[in-house]
GROMACS .gro file of C-alpha atoms in nm:
model
  170
    1PHE     CA    1   9.380   9.760  13.045
    2PRO     CA    2   9.266   9.882  13.385
    3SER     CA    3   9.402   9.660  13.661
    4HIS     CA    4   9.068   9.484  13.727
    5ASP     CA    5   9.053   9.383  13.358
    6ILE     CA    6   9.393   9.220  13.391
    7VAL     CA    7   9.279   9.028  13.699
    8LEU     CA    8   8.969   8.910  13.513
    9PHE     CA    9   9.171   8.810  13.209
   10LYS     CA   10   9.420   8.614  13.420
   11ALA     CA   11   9.135   8.434  13.597
   12TRP     CA   12   8.973   8.353  13.262
   13ALA     CA   13   9.306   8.231  13.121
   14GLN     CA   14   9.363   8.010  13.426
   15LEU     CA   15   9.018   7.851  13.382
   16ILE     CA   16   9.075   7.793  13.011
   17LEU     CA   17   9.415   7.633  13.072
   18GLU     CA   18   9.274   7.410  13.348
   19LYS     CA   19   9.008   7.285  13.105
   20ASN     CA   20   9.255   7.261  12.815
   21PRO     CA   21   9.593   7.159  12.954
   22VAL     CA   22   9.904   7.165  12.738
   23THR     CA   23   9.970   6.820  12.595
   24GLN     CA   24  10.300   6.673  12.487
   25SER     CA   25  10.174   6.656  12.129
   26LEU     CA   26  10.091   7.029  12.135
   27LYS     CA   27  10.438   7.108  12.271
   28GLU     CA   28  10.589   6.897  11.991
   29ALA     CA   29  10.378   7.082  11.732
   30VAL     CA   30  10.490   7.418  11.876
   31TYR     CA   31  10.851   7.296  11.873
   32LYS     CA   32  10.820   7.206  11.504
   33GLU     CA   33  10.658   7.544  11.424
   34GLN     CA   34  10.937   7.729  11.602
   35SER     CA   35  11.202   7.517  11.435
   36ASP     CA   36  11.051   7.589  11.093
   37LEU     CA   37  11.025   7.960  11.175
   38LEU     CA   38  11.387   7.989  11.290
   39GLY     CA   39  11.531   7.784  11.004
   40LYS     CA   40  11.853   7.588  10.986
   41THR     CA   41  12.093   7.880  10.949
   42GLU     CA   42  12.175   8.189  11.149
   43TYR     CA   43  12.326   8.504  11.006
   44LYS     CA   44  12.535   8.809  11.086
   45ILE     CA   45  12.430   9.092  10.860
   46PHE     CA   46  12.525   9.448  10.771
   47HIS     CA   47  12.206   9.646  10.723
   48VAL     CA   48  12.142  10.005  10.620
   49PHE     CA   49  11.801  10.163  10.568
   50VAL     CA   50  11.755  10.502  10.400
   51VAL     CA   51  11.438  10.676  10.289
   52ASP     CA   52  11.597  10.819   9.976
   53GLU     CA   53  11.698  10.618   9.668
   54THR     CA   54  11.977  10.862   9.581
   55ALA     CA   55  12.135  10.816   9.925
   56ALA     CA   56  12.109  10.438   9.887
   57LYS     CA   57  12.289  10.453   9.552
   58ILE     CA   58  12.561  10.681   9.694
   59LEU     CA   59  12.622  10.431   9.974
   60MET     CA   60  12.630  10.144   9.724
   61ASP     CA   61  12.889  10.334   9.517
   62LYS     CA   62  13.106  10.377   9.830
   63MET     CA   63  13.071  10.007   9.911
   64ASN     CA   64  13.158   9.912   9.551
   65THR     CA   65  13.479  10.116   9.555
   66ALA     CA   66  13.591  10.035   9.912
   67SER     CA   67  13.873   9.785   9.956
   68ASP     CA   68  13.657   9.626  10.231
   69TRP     CA   69  13.286   9.710  10.205
   70THR     CA   70  13.226   9.593  10.564
   71THR     CA   71  13.419   9.897  10.691
   72VAL     CA   72  13.197  10.152  10.517
   73GLU     CA   73  13.027  10.363  10.783
   74PRO     CA   74  12.716  10.554  10.671
   75LYS     CA   75  12.789  10.839  10.915
   76LYS     CA   76  13.107  10.906  10.716
   77VAL     CA   77  12.918  10.891  10.386
   78PHE     CA   78  12.613  11.102  10.467
   79ASP     CA   79  12.575  11.451  10.604
   80SER     CA   80  12.319  11.524  10.874
   81SER     CA   81  12.042  11.582  10.620
   82VAL     CA   82  12.026  11.211  10.531
   83LYS     CA   83  11.811  11.001  10.762
   84TYR     CA   84  11.932  10.642  10.791
   85SER     CA   85  11.957  10.351  11.027
   86PHE     CA   86  12.255  10.120  11.034
   87ASN     CA   87  12.339   9.806  11.222
   88ARG     CA   88  12.552   9.499  11.221
   89THR     CA   89  12.363   9.218  11.383
   90ASP     CA   90  12.483   8.954  11.619
   91TRP     CA   91  12.375   8.603  11.522
   92ILE     CA   92  12.010   8.609  11.413
   93ASN     CA   93  11.769   8.362  11.260
   94ILE     CA   94  11.589   8.427  10.935
   95SER     CA   95  11.271   8.513  11.130
   96ALA     CA   96  11.448   8.828  11.258
   97VAL     CA   97  11.511   8.949  10.901
   98LEU     CA   98  11.246   9.169  10.743
   99PRO     CA   99  11.007   8.960  10.532
  100ASP     CA  100  11.078   9.184  10.229
  101PHE     CA  101  11.428   9.044  10.196
  102ARG     CA  102  11.442   8.714  10.387
  103GLN     CA  103  11.482   8.518  10.065
  104THR     CA  104  11.758   8.754   9.950
  105VAL     CA  105  11.956   8.699  10.271
  106ALA     CA  106  11.896   8.323  10.265
  107ASN     CA  107  12.040   8.306   9.911
  108MET     CA  108  12.341   8.535   9.966
  109ALA     CA  109  12.696   8.409   9.979
  110LYS     CA  110  12.907   8.501  10.282
  111GLY     CA  111  13.095   8.826  10.224
  112THR     CA  112  12.852   8.964   9.965
  113TYR     CA  113  12.592   9.238   9.967
  114THR     CA  114  12.287   9.316   9.760
  115ALA     CA  115  12.367   9.417   9.403
  116SER     CA  116  12.127   9.710   9.430
  117PRO     CA  117  11.923   9.867   9.708
  118ILE     CA  118  11.604   9.679   9.796
  119ARG     CA  119  11.290   9.893   9.763
  120VAL     CA  120  11.024   9.861  10.032
  121LYS     CA  121  10.722  10.071  10.122
  122ASP     CA  122  10.913  10.315  10.343
  123GLY     CA  123  11.250  10.338  10.169
  124TRP     CA  124  11.556  10.144  10.059
  125HIS     CA  125  11.763   9.870  10.222
  126ILE     CA  126  12.119   9.760  10.159
  127VAL     CA  127  12.202   9.426  10.313
  128GLY     CA  128  12.533   9.245  10.336
  129LEU     CA  129  12.594   8.895  10.466
  130LEU     CA  130  12.893   8.907  10.699
  131ASP     CA  131  12.875   8.544  10.807
  132SER     CA  132  12.644   8.246  10.841
  133ARG     CA  133  12.653   7.920  11.029
  134PRO     CA  134  12.426   7.623  11.088
  135PHE     CA  135  12.160   7.665  11.355
  136VAL     CA  136  12.041   7.370  11.557
  137MET     CA  137  11.728   7.408  11.763
  138PRO     CA  138  11.789   7.320  12.129
  139ALA     CA  139  11.656   6.982  12.237
  140ILE     CA  140  11.288   6.990  12.324
  141GLU     CA  141  11.363   6.899  12.686
  142LYS     CA  142  11.593   7.199  12.729
  143ILE     CA  143  11.326   7.449  12.629
  144ASP     CA  144  11.024   7.280  12.784
  145LYS     CA  145  10.927   7.586  12.991
  146GLU     CA  146  10.933   7.814  12.685
  147LEU     CA  147  10.739   7.563  12.475
  148THR     CA  148  10.476   7.528  12.746
  149ALA     CA  149  10.431   7.907  12.754
  150LEU     CA  150  10.397   7.921  12.374
  151ALA     CA  151  10.152   7.630  12.377
  152GLU     CA  152   9.943   7.803  12.647
  153ARG     CA  153   9.940   8.117  12.434
  154LYS     CA  154   9.823   7.910  12.138
  155ILE     CA  155   9.536   7.764  12.345
  156LEU     CA  156   9.432   8.108  12.469
  157ASP     CA  157   9.456   8.262  12.120
  158SER     CA  158   9.237   7.982  11.987
  159GLN     CA  159   8.977   8.048  12.258
  160ILE     CA  160   8.982   8.422  12.189
  161GLN     CA  161   8.938   8.362  11.814
  162SER     CA  162   8.649   8.128  11.887
  163LEU     CA  163   8.480   8.390  12.107
  164LEU     CA  164   8.531   8.660  11.843
  165SER     CA  165   8.399   8.432  11.572
  166ASN     CA  166   8.087   8.354  11.776
  167GLU     CA  167   8.037   8.725  11.845
  168ASN     CA  168   8.060   8.806  11.473
  169ARG     CA  169   7.794   8.547  11.391
  170ARG     CA  170   7.536   8.724  11.609
   0.00000   0.00000   0.00000
């Protein structure tokens, strides 16, 4: 956006929020949505993505024969011709896991990995669950500022959708 468009948008947003202030009930609804989105568990995962099924199977074979599969490093398995991404996450909620295998991760036992590579549109994923622990959403009072911002975004998004809907009816 050119800078004058941003100024106009901010002025519009301020007017909308003055006419439609964030209510406590909206903040509570946003809190519940966020709580549902984040879930009741957080995870540490081992995740490798490769574009080639053969490479995924080679990595799985290495993991299957390793005394500790968590120590398998793809850079030691693949030569430079294999494109991959690899990470071990810090604690994440299920919403941070790709939708294609959220249910898989949620159902895994600690210390296990997928029995076979998971096929998605762009390639293959191998996922291991290093650890999990209960997640408790912070008290609503402790995240009031964040909830207010999300509620304001919800109000503005609703107004934008309404404007677009009215425009499409013309």
